[in-house]
Every structure is written in structure tokens, then in C-alpha cells.
Amino acid sequence: GIQVEQSPPDLILQEGANSTLRCNFSDSVNNLQWFHQNPWGQLINLFYIPSGTKQNGRLSATTVATERYSLLYISSSQTTVSGVFFCAVGGMNSGGYQKVTFGIGTKLQVIP
Amino acid sequence: EPEVTQTPSHQVTQMGQEVILRCVPISNHLYFYWYRQILGQKVEFLVSFYNNEISEKSEIFDDQFSVERPDGSNFTLKIRSTKLEDSAMYFCASSDLMDPQETQYFGPGTRLLVL
């Protein structure tokens, strides 16, 4: 199956700092999503981004599908974004159905 | 904006008891999924469901698990005899047949604790 690697596994940022999270995947995919999991465990979808660049507030994401990676940019980080960021890629399984594989996540802590 | 909903948000049960986790997918979606996340670990795929049958299941989805679409709106995950290691967050997701990106929309999750 598809392998998804995320880096770094852990990250501590000073409030207001910028950072980039990376997601590498081992095979071609037809979808890629970035999620934020808050401290209460809820998964919040941030981006559906199989290719190209999107922006949402202080977050933006770029996927280069041909090179099998995606980047999530966090600018001017706030304590409210502390949590875990997951990359999840979607591809077709042998039966022709969609399957989503998650990376292990980047645990982010933003300190005041 | 349409969203996937899940009930209950939290459930505590005794080992050996049956639990049913409920999900209401987005109304025009035809593909449904269950995932679980053991505390501190990554989200894992359990099962996908289409046209009233399982389309794929992982090795985690053993005979203790079953899924059902009992009516036109609900999608359920049943665990027949819960074990301590079934304690996890369970996420339901759905996707649209007509969406070229086949994006899966996730519900907020049900936190299951088996004592």
C-alpha cells in the first residue's frame, strides 16, 4: 500500500513564528488532504489539495504530485493551532475503490 | 455546509459488551468509511462500504466488527464483544460518487472507552 511519511514528527514554535511541514508519499494519488486534530481529538479538514497551492488564513499548502510531496506552511503561528497535523492521501485500491492512508502526523506546540 | 455527524460523542462500556456507533453521512454521498485512532497513534482505516456491501476492509476489521446502513441516512459500526484494545476514537467519513477528487469528509468522531 501507499506509504505516507511526515516530518518533523514534533515541532515547538514560539508564537508568531513560521514553519513548514512536509508530507511525502510513495505512489501516485488522486487526492491529498491536510487535517488538524485539536486537543479534544476532533479532526478538522484544512485542505483538499491533490495538486497546486491553496491558502486559508495563516495556513497554505502546496502539493507537487509529480514529485510525491506536499507542504503545509504555517505563518505567524498562534497558540490555537497547537495540536497534530495529519497528511492523508487517497488512492484507488485493487478493487477500484478509494482508500485513504494517513501519515503519523506532526505534533505542534505553539508557546506564548 | 453539509457535514458528517456522529453519535454519541463519547461512550464508556464494559469489556465484552456490544456497542453501536452511529454516523449520518452527507446526504448525497454513496461511499462510507470507518477509521479509528488509538490514543497517540495515527488514524487507521477500518472499512469502506458502497452499494450496501463492504468494498474493502483492513486486517483490523475482524469478525467482531460489522457495518450496516439500516436506513437511508444512518451508517453504523457495531463491535460485538468489546475488548480493552478497542478503546479509541472512531471516525466516520463519506464521499461523493460524482466528486472527481473523491474527497472524504470526516465526522467529529466518537471516543470509545472500554473498561
mmCIF file with all atom_site columns, C-alpha atoms in Angstrom:
data_model
loop_
_atom_site.group_PDB
_atom_site.id
_atom_site.type_symbol
_atom_site.label_atom_id
_atom_site.label_alt_id
_atom_site.label_comp_id
_atom_site.label_asym_id
_atom_site.label_entity_id
_atom_site.label_seq_id
_atom_site.pdbx_PDB_ins_code
_atom_site.Cartn_x
_atom_site.Cartn_y
_atom_site.Cartn_z
_atom_site.occupancy
_atom_site.B_iso_or_equiv
_atom_site.pdbx_formal_charge
_atom_site.auth_seq_id
_atom_site.auth_comp_id
_atom_site.auth_asym_id
_atom_site.auth_atom_id
_atom_site.pdbx_PDB_model_num
ATOM 1   C CA . GLY A 1 1   ? 0.000   0.000   0.000  1.00 0.00 ? 1   GLY A CA 1
ATOM 2   C CA . ILE A 1 2   ? 0.874   3.655   -0.152 1.00 0.00 ? 2   ILE A CA 1
ATOM 3   C CA . GLN A 1 3   ? 3.385   4.841   2.441  1.00 0.00 ? 3   GLN A CA 1
ATOM 4   C CA . VAL A 1 4   ? 2.987   8.317   3.908  1.00 0.00 ? 4   VAL A CA 1
ATOM 5   C CA . GLU A 1 5   ? 5.827   9.987   5.760  1.00 0.00 ? 5   GLU A CA 1
ATOM 6   C CA . GLN A 1 6   ? 5.505   13.231  7.631  1.00 0.00 ? 6   GLN A CA 1
ATOM 7   C CA . SER A 1 7   ? 8.219   15.444  9.016  1.00 0.00 ? 7   SER A CA 1
ATOM 8   C CA . PRO A 1 8   ? 9.082   16.666  11.502 1.00 0.00 ? 8   PRO A CA 1
ATOM 9   C CA . PRO A 1 9   ? 7.317   14.375  13.980 1.00 0.00 ? 9   PRO A CA 1
ATOM 10  C CA . ASP A 1 10  ? 7.385   17.040  16.679 1.00 0.00 ? 10  ASP A CA 1
ATOM 11  C CA . LEU A 1 11  ? 7.696   20.799  16.492 1.00 0.00 ? 11  LEU A CA 1
ATOM 12  C CA . ILE A 1 12  ? 7.759   23.566  19.066 1.00 0.00 ? 12  ILE A CA 1
ATOM 13  C CA . LEU A 1 13  ? 7.256   27.106  17.831 1.00 0.00 ? 13  LEU A CA 1
ATOM 14  C CA . GLN A 1 14  ? 7.324   30.441  19.515 1.00 0.00 ? 14  GLN A CA 1
ATOM 15  C CA . GLU A 1 15  ? 4.079   32.299  18.918 1.00 0.00 ? 15  GLU A CA 1
ATOM 16  C CA . GLY A 1 16  ? 4.407   34.348  15.742 1.00 0.00 ? 16  GLY A CA 1
ATOM 17  C CA . ALA A 1 17  ? 6.986   32.065  14.139 1.00 0.00 ? 17  ALA A CA 1
ATOM 18  C CA . ASN A 1 18  ? 6.639   30.436  10.732 1.00 0.00 ? 18  ASN A CA 1
ATOM 19  C CA . SER A 1 19  ? 7.212   26.822  9.822  1.00 0.00 ? 19  SER A CA 1
ATOM 20  C CA . THR A 1 20  ? 6.807   24.236  7.065  1.00 0.00 ? 20  THR A CA 1
ATOM 21  C CA . LEU A 1 21  ? 5.531   20.699  7.484  1.00 0.00 ? 21  LEU A CA 1
ATOM 22  C CA . ARG A 1 22  ? 6.246   18.077  4.869  1.00 0.00 ? 22  ARG A CA 1
ATOM 23  C CA . CYS A 1 23  ? 4.376   15.021  3.625  1.00 0.00 ? 23  CYS A CA 1
ATOM 24  C CA . ASN A 1 24  ? 5.996   12.515  1.289  1.00 0.00 ? 24  ASN A CA 1
ATOM 25  C CA . PHE A 1 25  ? 4.058   9.682   -0.295 1.00 0.00 ? 25  PHE A CA 1
ATOM 26  C CA . SER A 1 26  ? 5.258   6.617   -2.092 1.00 0.00 ? 26  SER A CA 1
ATOM 27  C CA . ASP A 1 27  ? 2.863   6.329   -5.028 1.00 0.00 ? 27  ASP A CA 1
ATOM 28  C CA . SER A 1 28  ? 0.660   8.449   -7.220 1.00 0.00 ? 28  SER A CA 1
ATOM 29  C CA . VAL A 1 29  ? -2.521  9.567   -5.522 1.00 0.00 ? 29  VAL A CA 1
ATOM 30  C CA . ASN A 1 30  ? -5.730  11.193  -6.661 1.00 0.00 ? 30  ASN A CA 1
ATOM 31  C CA . ASN A 1 31  ? -6.343  13.147  -3.514 1.00 0.00 ? 31  ASN A CA 1
ATOM 32  C CA . LEU A 1 32  ? -4.453  14.612  -0.619 1.00 0.00 ? 32  LEU A CA 1
ATOM 33  C CA . GLN A 1 33  ? -5.841  16.215  2.480  1.00 0.00 ? 33  GLN A CA 1
ATOM 34  C CA . TRP A 1 34  ? -4.329  18.048  5.409  1.00 0.00 ? 34  TRP A CA 1
ATOM 35  C CA . PHE A 1 35  ? -6.088  17.754  8.756  1.00 0.00 ? 35  PHE A CA 1
ATOM 36  C CA . HIS A 1 36  ? -5.651  19.397  12.104 1.00 0.00 ? 36  HIS A CA 1
ATOM 37  C CA . GLN A 1 37  ? -6.523  17.388  15.170 1.00 0.00 ? 37  GLN A CA 1
ATOM 38  C CA . ASN A 1 38  ? -7.292  19.603  18.106 1.00 0.00 ? 38  ASN A CA 1
ATOM 39  C CA . PRO A 1 39  ? -6.518  18.716  21.731 1.00 0.00 ? 39  PRO A CA 1
ATOM 40  C CA . TRP A 1 40  ? -10.056 17.296  22.064 1.00 0.00 ? 40  TRP A CA 1
ATOM 41  C CA . GLY A 1 41  ? -9.389  14.809  19.277 1.00 0.00 ? 41  GLY A CA 1
ATOM 42  C CA . GLN A 1 42  ? -11.561 16.302  16.590 1.00 0.00 ? 42  GLN A CA 1
ATOM 43  C CA . LEU A 1 43  ? -10.296 16.068  13.025 1.00 0.00 ? 43  LEU A CA 1
ATOM 44  C CA . ILE A 1 44  ? -10.721 19.289  11.131 1.00 0.00 ? 44  ILE A CA 1
ATOM 45  C CA . ASN A 1 45  ? -10.146 19.250  7.403  1.00 0.00 ? 45  ASN A CA 1
ATOM 46  C CA . LEU A 1 46  ? -7.824  22.073  6.357  1.00 0.00 ? 46  LEU A CA 1
ATOM 47  C CA . PHE A 1 47  ? -7.207  21.478  2.668  1.00 0.00 ? 47  PHE A CA 1
ATOM 48  C CA . TYR A 1 48  ? -8.210  19.178  -0.152 1.00 0.00 ? 48  TYR A CA 1
ATOM 49  C CA . ILE A 1 49  ? -5.186  19.583  -2.341 1.00 0.00 ? 49  ILE A CA 1
ATOM 50  C CA . PRO A 1 50  ? -4.213  16.857  -4.826 1.00 0.00 ? 50  PRO A CA 1
ATOM 51  C CA . SER A 1 51  ? -2.100  19.428  -6.655 1.00 0.00 ? 51  SER A CA 1
ATOM 52  C CA . GLY A 1 52  ? -1.336  23.121  -6.731 1.00 0.00 ? 52  GLY A CA 1
ATOM 53  C CA . THR A 1 53  ? -1.437  25.685  -3.953 1.00 0.00 ? 53  THR A CA 1
ATOM 54  C CA . LYS A 1 54  ? -4.214  26.835  -1.656 1.00 0.00 ? 54  LYS A CA 1
ATOM 55  C CA . GLN A 1 55  ? -4.372  29.344  1.170  1.00 0.00 ? 55  GLN A CA 1
ATOM 56  C CA . ASN A 1 56  ? -6.622  29.612  4.178  1.00 0.00 ? 56  ASN A CA 1
ATOM 57  C CA . GLY A 1 57  ? -5.782  32.387  6.586  1.00 0.00 ? 57  GLY A CA 1
ATOM 58  C CA . ARG A 1 58  ? -2.364  31.814  8.086  1.00 0.00 ? 58  ARG A CA 1
ATOM 59  C CA . LEU A 1 59  ? -2.151  28.365  6.527  1.00 0.00 ? 59  LEU A CA 1
ATOM 60  C CA . SER A 1 60  ? -1.274  27.463  2.983  1.00 0.00 ? 60  SER A CA 1
ATOM 61  C CA . ALA A 1 61  ? -0.472  24.212  1.260  1.00 0.00 ? 61  ALA A CA 1
ATOM 62  C CA . THR A 1 62  ? 1.296   23.150  -1.881 1.00 0.00 ? 62  THR A CA 1
ATOM 63  C CA . THR A 1 63  ? 1.243   19.709  -3.447 1.00 0.00 ? 63  THR A CA 1
ATOM 64  C CA . VAL A 1 64  ? 3.639   18.649  -6.174 1.00 0.00 ? 64  VAL A CA 1
ATOM 65  C CA . ALA A 1 65  ? 2.017   15.422  -7.234 1.00 0.00 ? 65  ALA A CA 1
ATOM 66  C CA . THR A 1 66  ? 4.672   14.527  -9.811 1.00 0.00 ? 66  THR A CA 1
ATOM 67  C CA . GLU A 1 67  ? 7.311   14.591  -7.080 1.00 0.00 ? 67  GLU A CA 1
ATOM 68  C CA . ARG A 1 68  ? 5.035   12.990  -4.488 1.00 0.00 ? 68  ARG A CA 1
ATOM 69  C CA . TYR A 1 69  ? 5.139   15.517  -1.730 1.00 0.00 ? 69  TYR A CA 1
ATOM 70  C CA . SER A 1 70  ? 3.046   18.196  -0.112 1.00 0.00 ? 70  SER A CA 1
ATOM 71  C CA . LEU A 1 71  ? 3.994   21.077  2.134  1.00 0.00 ? 71  LEU A CA 1
ATOM 72  C CA . LEU A 1 72  ? 1.910   22.849  4.738  1.00 0.00 ? 72  LEU A CA 1
ATOM 73  C CA . TYR A 1 73  ? 3.038   26.360  5.617  1.00 0.00 ? 73  TYR A CA 1
ATOM 74  C CA . ILE A 1 74  ? 2.158   27.884  8.928  1.00 0.00 ? 74  ILE A CA 1
ATOM 75  C CA . SER A 1 75  ? 2.758   31.606  9.189  1.00 0.00 ? 75  SER A CA 1
ATOM 76  C CA . SER A 1 76  ? 2.583   33.792  12.289 1.00 0.00 ? 76  SER A CA 1
ATOM 77  C CA . SER A 1 77  ? 1.629   30.769  14.370 1.00 0.00 ? 77  SER A CA 1
ATOM 78  C CA . GLN A 1 78  ? -0.897  31.184  17.182 1.00 0.00 ? 78  GLN A CA 1
ATOM 79  C CA . THR A 1 79  ? -1.350  29.002  20.260 1.00 0.00 ? 79  THR A CA 1
ATOM 80  C CA . THR A 1 80  ? -4.715  27.943  18.838 1.00 0.00 ? 80  THR A CA 1
ATOM 81  C CA . VAL A 1 81  ? -3.018  25.854  16.155 1.00 0.00 ? 81  VAL A CA 1
ATOM 82  C CA . SER A 1 82  ? -1.325  23.626  18.689 1.00 0.00 ? 82  SER A CA 1
ATOM 83  C CA . GLY A 1 83  ? -2.274  20.030  18.016 1.00 0.00 ? 83  GLY A CA 1
ATOM 84  C CA . VAL A 1 84  ? -1.423  17.382  15.446 1.00 0.00 ? 84  VAL A CA 1
ATOM 85  C CA . PHE A 1 85  ? -1.318  17.974  11.704 1.00 0.00 ? 85  PHE A CA 1
ATOM 86  C CA . PHE A 1 86  ? -2.039  14.933  9.567  1.00 0.00 ? 86  PHE A CA 1
ATOM 87  C CA . CYS A 1 87  ? -1.494  14.380  5.906  1.00 0.00 ? 87  CYS A CA 1
ATOM 88  C CA . ALA A 1 88  ? -3.812  11.810  4.313  1.00 0.00 ? 88  ALA A CA 1
ATOM 89  C CA . VAL A 1 89  ? -3.539  10.584  0.761  1.00 0.00 ? 89  VAL A CA 1
ATOM 90  C CA . GLY A 1 90  ? -6.200  8.930   -1.317 1.00 0.00 ? 90  GLY A CA 1
ATOM 91  C CA . GLY A 1 91  ? -5.655  6.354   -3.982 1.00 0.00 ? 91  GLY A CA 1
ATOM 92  C CA . MET A 1 92  ? -7.505  3.524   -5.616 1.00 0.00 ? 92  MET A CA 1
ATOM 93  C CA . ASN A 1 93  ? -7.186  0.064   -4.164 1.00 0.00 ? 93  ASN A CA 1
ATOM 94  C CA . SER A 1 94  ? -7.028  -3.096  -6.248 1.00 0.00 ? 94  SER A CA 1
ATOM 95  C CA . GLY A 1 95  ? -10.805 -3.296  -6.245 1.00 0.00 ? 95  GLY A CA 1
ATOM 96  C CA . GLY A 1 96  ? -11.158 0.166   -7.744 1.00 0.00 ? 96  GLY A CA 1
ATOM 97  C CA . TYR A 1 97  ? -12.342 1.817   -4.538 1.00 0.00 ? 97  TYR A CA 1
ATOM 98  C CA . GLN A 1 98  ? -10.951 4.857   -2.807 1.00 0.00 ? 98  GLN A CA 1
ATOM 99  C CA . LYS A 1 99  ? -8.659  4.226   0.146  1.00 0.00 ? 99  LYS A CA 1
ATOM 100 C CA . VAL A 1 100 ? -7.201  6.887   2.406  1.00 0.00 ? 100 VAL A CA 1
ATOM 101 C CA . THR A 1 101 ? -3.899  6.415   4.185  1.00 0.00 ? 101 THR A CA 1
ATOM 102 C CA . PHE A 1 102 ? -2.823  8.717   6.980  1.00 0.00 ? 102 PHE A CA 1
ATOM 103 C CA . GLY A 1 103 ? 0.654   9.744   7.961  1.00 0.00 ? 103 GLY A CA 1
ATOM 104 C CA . ILE A 1 104 ? 1.712   9.567   11.573 1.00 0.00 ? 104 ILE A CA 1
ATOM 105 C CA . GLY A 1 105 ? 1.333   13.319  11.987 1.00 0.00 ? 105 GLY A CA 1
ATOM 106 C CA . THR A 1 106 ? 3.348   16.306  13.125 1.00 0.00 ? 106 THR A CA 1
ATOM 107 C CA . LYS A 1 107 ? 2.692   17.273  16.725 1.00 0.00 ? 107 LYS A CA 1
ATOM 108 C CA . LEU A 1 108 ? 2.895   21.032  17.010 1.00 0.00 ? 108 LEU A CA 1
ATOM 109 C CA . GLN A 1 109 ? 3.116   23.043  20.178 1.00 0.00 ? 109 GLN A CA 1
ATOM 110 C CA . VAL A 1 110 ? 2.995   26.815  19.950 1.00 0.00 ? 110 VAL A CA 1
ATOM 111 C CA . ILE A 1 111 ? 4.216   28.536  23.072 1.00 0.00 ? 111 ILE A CA 1
ATOM 112 C CA . PRO A 1 112 ? 3.405   32.134  24.012 1.00 0.00 ? 112 PRO A CA 1
ATOM 113 C CA . GLU B 2 1   ? -22.363 23.490  4.588  1.00 0.00 ? 1   GLU B CA 1
ATOM 114 C CA . PRO B 2 2   ? -23.319 19.797  4.820  1.00 0.00 ? 2   PRO B CA 1
ATOM 115 C CA . GLU B 2 3   ? -21.352 17.753  7.313  1.00 0.00 ? 3   GLU B CA 1
ATOM 116 C CA . VAL B 2 4   ? -20.965 14.255  8.643  1.00 0.00 ? 4   VAL B CA 1
ATOM 117 C CA . THR B 2 5   ? -22.350 13.781  12.139 1.00 0.00 ? 5   THR B CA 1
ATOM 118 C CA . GLN B 2 6   ? -21.612 11.057  14.671 1.00 0.00 ? 6   GLN B CA 1
ATOM 119 C CA . THR B 2 7   ? -23.289 9.906   17.860 1.00 0.00 ? 7   THR B CA 1
ATOM 120 C CA . PRO B 2 8   ? -22.522 9.521   20.639 1.00 0.00 ? 8   PRO B CA 1
ATOM 121 C CA . SER B 2 9   ? -19.546 11.820  21.046 1.00 0.00 ? 9   SER B CA 1
ATOM 122 C CA . HIS B 2 10  ? -18.296 9.706   23.956 1.00 0.00 ? 10  HIS B CA 1
ATOM 123 C CA . GLN B 2 11  ? -19.143 6.204   25.106 1.00 0.00 ? 11  GLN B CA 1
ATOM 124 C CA . VAL B 2 12  ? -17.911 4.185   28.036 1.00 0.00 ? 12  VAL B CA 1
ATOM 125 C CA . THR B 2 13  ? -18.618 0.460   28.082 1.00 0.00 ? 13  THR B CA 1
ATOM 126 C CA . GLN B 2 14  ? -17.636 -2.681  29.935 1.00 0.00 ? 14  GLN B CA 1
ATOM 127 C CA . MET B 2 15  ? -15.400 -5.241  28.271 1.00 0.00 ? 15  MET B CA 1
ATOM 128 C CA . GLY B 2 16  ? -17.495 -7.849  26.493 1.00 0.00 ? 16  GLY B CA 1
ATOM 129 C CA . GLN B 2 17  ? -20.421 -5.546  25.828 1.00 0.00 ? 17  GLN B CA 1
ATOM 130 C CA . GLU B 2 18  ? -21.727 -4.702  22.388 1.00 0.00 ? 18  GLU B CA 1
ATOM 131 C CA . VAL B 2 19  ? -21.531 -1.127  21.170 1.00 0.00 ? 19  VAL B CA 1
ATOM 132 C CA . ILE B 2 20  ? -23.039 0.557   18.140 1.00 0.00 ? 20  ILE B CA 1
ATOM 133 C CA . LEU B 2 21  ? -21.518 3.740   16.835 1.00 0.00 ? 21  LEU B CA 1
ATOM 134 C CA . ARG B 2 22  ? -23.707 5.826   14.601 1.00 0.00 ? 22  ARG B CA 1
ATOM 135 C CA . CYS B 2 23  ? -22.934 8.112   11.718 1.00 0.00 ? 23  CYS B CA 1
ATOM 136 C CA . VAL B 2 24  ? -25.065 10.228  9.439  1.00 0.00 ? 24  VAL B CA 1
ATOM 137 C CA . PRO B 2 25  ? -23.104 10.782  6.221  1.00 0.00 ? 25  PRO B CA 1
ATOM 138 C CA . ILE B 2 26  ? -23.659 13.722  3.899  1.00 0.00 ? 26  ILE B CA 1
ATOM 139 C CA . SER B 2 27  ? -26.983 13.079  2.237  1.00 0.00 ? 27  SER B CA 1
ATOM 140 C CA . ASN B 2 28  ? -25.975 12.611  -1.408 1.00 0.00 ? 28  ASN B CA 1
ATOM 141 C CA . HIS B 2 29  ? -22.831 10.618  -0.663 1.00 0.00 ? 29  HIS B CA 1
ATOM 142 C CA . LEU B 2 30  ? -22.669 6.956   -1.563 1.00 0.00 ? 30  LEU B CA 1
ATOM 143 C CA . TYR B 2 31  ? -19.311 5.829   -0.164 1.00 0.00 ? 31  TYR B CA 1
ATOM 144 C CA . PHE B 2 32  ? -18.904 5.407   3.571  1.00 0.00 ? 32  PHE B CA 1
ATOM 145 C CA . TYR B 2 33  ? -15.912 4.655   5.730  1.00 0.00 ? 33  TYR B CA 1
ATOM 146 C CA . TRP B 2 34  ? -14.883 3.956   9.293  1.00 0.00 ? 34  TRP B CA 1
ATOM 147 C CA . TYR B 2 35  ? -11.473 4.786   10.733 1.00 0.00 ? 35  TYR B CA 1
ATOM 148 C CA . ARG B 2 36  ? -10.102 4.505   14.226 1.00 0.00 ? 36  ARG B CA 1
ATOM 149 C CA . GLN B 2 37  ? -7.356  6.229   16.125 1.00 0.00 ? 37  GLN B CA 1
ATOM 150 C CA . ILE B 2 38  ? -5.896  4.697   19.250 1.00 0.00 ? 38  ILE B CA 1
ATOM 151 C CA . LEU B 2 39  ? -4.738  7.408   21.630 1.00 0.00 ? 39  LEU B CA 1
ATOM 152 C CA . GLY B 2 40  ? -1.453  8.892   20.499 1.00 0.00 ? 40  GLY B CA 1
ATOM 153 C CA . GLN B 2 41  ? -1.315  6.875   17.293 1.00 0.00 ? 41  GLN B CA 1
ATOM 154 C CA . LYS B 2 42  ? -2.177  7.577   13.690 1.00 0.00 ? 42  LYS B CA 1
ATOM 155 C CA . VAL B 2 43  ? -5.567  7.249   12.121 1.00 0.00 ? 43  VAL B CA 1
ATOM 156 C CA . GLU B 2 44  ? -6.136  3.758   10.674 1.00 0.00 ? 44  GLU B CA 1
ATOM 157 C CA . PHE B 2 45  ? -8.548  2.629   8.002  1.00 0.00 ? 45  PHE B CA 1
ATOM 158 C CA . LEU B 2 46  ? -11.114 0.027   9.093  1.00 0.00 ? 46  LEU B CA 1
ATOM 159 C CA . VAL B 2 47  ? -13.654 -0.462  6.341  1.00 0.00 ? 47  VAL B CA 1
ATOM 160 C CA . SER B 2 48  ? -15.272 1.074   3.296  1.00 0.00 ? 48  SER B CA 1
ATOM 161 C CA . PHE B 2 49  ? -18.876 0.492   2.236  1.00 0.00 ? 49  PHE B CA 1
ATOM 162 C CA . TYR B 2 50  ? -20.658 1.035   -1.047 1.00 0.00 ? 50  TYR B CA 1
ATOM 163 C CA . ASN B 2 51  ? -23.909 -0.182  -2.523 1.00 0.00 ? 51  ASN B CA 1
ATOM 164 C CA . ASN B 2 52  ? -24.880 -1.930  0.702  1.00 0.00 ? 52  ASN B CA 1
ATOM 165 C CA . GLU B 2 53  ? -21.777 -4.022  0.941  1.00 0.00 ? 53  GLU B CA 1
ATOM 166 C CA . ILE B 2 54  ? -18.241 -3.840  2.230  1.00 0.00 ? 54  ILE B CA 1
ATOM 167 C CA . SER B 2 55  ? -15.875 -2.828  -0.560 1.00 0.00 ? 55  SER B CA 1
ATOM 168 C CA . GLU B 2 56  ? -12.665 -3.115  1.436  1.00 0.00 ? 56  GLU B CA 1
ATOM 169 C CA . LYS B 2 57  ? -11.636 -3.885  4.981  1.00 0.00 ? 57  LYS B CA 1
ATOM 170 C CA . SER B 2 58  ? -8.359  -3.828  6.815  1.00 0.00 ? 58  SER B CA 1
ATOM 171 C CA . GLU B 2 59  ? -6.845  -6.552  8.945  1.00 0.00 ? 59  GLU B CA 1
ATOM 172 C CA . ILE B 2 60  ? -8.162  -4.715  11.995 1.00 0.00 ? 60  ILE B CA 1
ATOM 173 C CA . PHE B 2 61  ? -11.753 -5.269  10.883 1.00 0.00 ? 61  PHE B CA 1
ATOM 174 C CA . ASP B 2 62  ? -12.194 -8.815  12.170 1.00 0.00 ? 62  ASP B CA 1
ATOM 175 C CA . ASP B 2 63  ? -15.347 -10.803 12.929 1.00 0.00 ? 63  ASP B CA 1
ATOM 176 C CA . GLN B 2 64  ? -16.057 -8.668  15.992 1.00 0.00 ? 64  GLN B CA 1
ATOM 177 C CA . PHE B 2 65  ? -16.844 -5.724  13.730 1.00 0.00 ? 65  PHE B CA 1
ATOM 178 C CA . SER B 2 66  ? -19.766 -5.211  11.391 1.00 0.00 ? 66  SER B CA 1
ATOM 179 C CA . VAL B 2 67  ? -21.210 -2.291  9.482  1.00 0.00 ? 67  VAL B CA 1
ATOM 180 C CA . GLU B 2 68  ? -24.708 -1.601  8.349  1.00 0.00 ? 68  GLU B CA 1
ATOM 181 C CA . ARG B 2 69  ? -26.778 1.007   6.614  1.00 0.00 ? 69  ARG B CA 1
ATOM 182 C CA . PRO B 2 70  ? -30.098 0.317   8.335  1.00 0.00 ? 70  PRO B CA 1
ATOM 183 C CA . ASP B 2 71  ? -31.993 3.112   6.600  1.00 0.00 ? 71  ASP B CA 1
ATOM 184 C CA . GLY B 2 72  ? -31.406 5.864   4.080  1.00 0.00 ? 72  GLY B CA 1
ATOM 185 C CA . SER B 2 73  ? -29.459 8.114   6.401  1.00 0.00 ? 73  SER B CA 1
ATOM 186 C CA . ASN B 2 74  ? -27.549 6.173   9.061  1.00 0.00 ? 74  ASN B CA 1
ATOM 187 C CA . PHE B 2 75  ? -24.350 4.183   8.801  1.00 0.00 ? 75  PHE B CA 1
ATOM 188 C CA . THR B 2 76  ? -23.385 2.147   11.849 1.00 0.00 ? 76  THR B CA 1
ATOM 189 C CA . LEU B 2 77  ? -20.345 0.341   13.187 1.00 0.00 ? 77  LEU B CA 1
ATOM 190 C CA . LYS B 2 78  ? -21.027 -2.464  15.626 1.00 0.00 ? 78  LYS B CA 1
ATOM 191 C CA . ILE B 2 79  ? -18.469 -4.063  17.888 1.00 0.00 ? 79  ILE B CA 1
ATOM 192 C CA . ARG B 2 80  ? -19.977 -7.293  19.174 1.00 0.00 ? 80  ARG B CA 1
ATOM 193 C CA . SER B 2 81  ? -17.862 -8.008  22.227 1.00 0.00 ? 81  SER B CA 1
ATOM 194 C CA . THR B 2 82  ? -15.625 -5.125  23.095 1.00 0.00 ? 82  THR B CA 1
ATOM 195 C CA . LYS B 2 83  ? -12.042 -5.592  24.235 1.00 0.00 ? 83  LYS B CA 1
ATOM 196 C CA . LEU B 2 84  ? -9.836  -3.191  26.126 1.00 0.00 ? 84  LEU B CA 1
ATOM 197 C CA . GLU B 2 85  ? -7.809  -2.571  22.964 1.00 0.00 ? 85  GLU B CA 1
ATOM 198 C CA . ASP B 2 86  ? -10.919 -1.329  21.153 1.00 0.00 ? 86  ASP B CA 1
ATOM 199 C CA . SER B 2 87  ? -10.642 1.882   23.159 1.00 0.00 ? 87  SER B CA 1
ATOM 200 C CA . ALA B 2 88  ? -10.054 4.529   20.531 1.00 0.00 ? 88  ALA B CA 1
ATOM 201 C CA . MET B 2 89  ? -11.539 7.431   18.655 1.00 0.00 ? 89  MET B CA 1
ATOM 202 C CA . TYR B 2 90  ? -13.722 6.195   15.802 1.00 0.00 ? 90  TYR B CA 1
ATOM 203 C CA . PHE B 2 91  ? -14.225 8.418   12.780 1.00 0.00 ? 91  PHE B CA 1
ATOM 204 C CA . CYS B 2 92  ? -16.833 8.049   10.101 1.00 0.00 ? 92  CYS B CA 1
ATOM 205 C CA . ALA B 2 93  ? -16.337 9.553   6.637  1.00 0.00 ? 93  ALA B CA 1
ATOM 206 C CA . SER B 2 94  ? -18.290 9.769   3.417  1.00 0.00 ? 94  SER B CA 1
ATOM 207 C CA . SER B 2 95  ? -17.547 10.733  -0.158 1.00 0.00 ? 95  SER B CA 1
ATOM 208 C CA . ASP B 2 96  ? -19.469 11.645  -3.262 1.00 0.00 ? 96  ASP B CA 1
ATOM 209 C CA . LEU B 2 97  ? -19.602 9.363   -6.292 1.00 0.00 ? 97  LEU B CA 1
ATOM 210 C CA . MET B 2 98  ? -19.619 12.401  -8.538 1.00 0.00 ? 98  MET B CA 1
ATOM 211 C CA . ASP B 2 99  ? -16.693 14.187  -6.920 1.00 0.00 ? 99  ASP B CA 1
ATOM 212 C CA . PRO B 2 100 ? -13.679 13.820  -9.207 1.00 0.00 ? 100 PRO B CA 1
ATOM 213 C CA . GLN B 2 101 ? -11.363 14.328  -6.254 1.00 0.00 ? 101 GLN B CA 1
ATOM 214 C CA . GLU B 2 102 ? -13.254 11.709  -4.244 1.00 0.00 ? 102 GLU B CA 1
ATOM 215 C CA . THR B 2 103 ? -12.660 13.757  -1.144 1.00 0.00 ? 103 THR B CA 1
ATOM 216 C CA . GLN B 2 104 ? -13.639 12.089  2.095  1.00 0.00 ? 104 GLN B CA 1
ATOM 217 C CA . TYR B 2 105 ? -15.480 14.242  4.601  1.00 0.00 ? 105 TYR B CA 1
ATOM 218 C CA . PHE B 2 106 ? -14.852 13.232  8.193  1.00 0.00 ? 106 PHE B CA 1
ATOM 219 C CA . GLY B 2 107 ? -17.191 13.366  11.140 1.00 0.00 ? 107 GLY B CA 1
ATOM 220 C CA . PRO B 2 108 ? -16.104 14.671  14.546 1.00 0.00 ? 108 PRO B CA 1
ATOM 221 C CA . GLY B 2 109 ? -15.545 11.195  15.959 1.00 0.00 ? 109 GLY B CA 1
ATOM 222 C CA . THR B 2 110 ? -16.815 9.019   18.805 1.00 0.00 ? 110 THR B CA 1
ATOM 223 C CA . ARG B 2 111 ? -14.447 8.427   21.685 1.00 0.00 ? 111 ARG B CA 1
ATOM 224 C CA . LEU B 2 112 ? -14.926 4.862   22.935 1.00 0.00 ? 112 LEU B CA 1
ATOM 225 C CA . LEU B 2 113 ? -13.522 3.755   26.275 1.00 0.00 ? 113 LEU B CA 1
ATOM 226 C CA . VAL B 2 114 ? -13.675 0.075   27.187 1.00 0.00 ? 114 VAL B CA 1
ATOM 227 C CA . LEU B 2 115 ? -13.185 -0.711  30.868 1.00 0.00 ? 115 LEU B CA 1
#
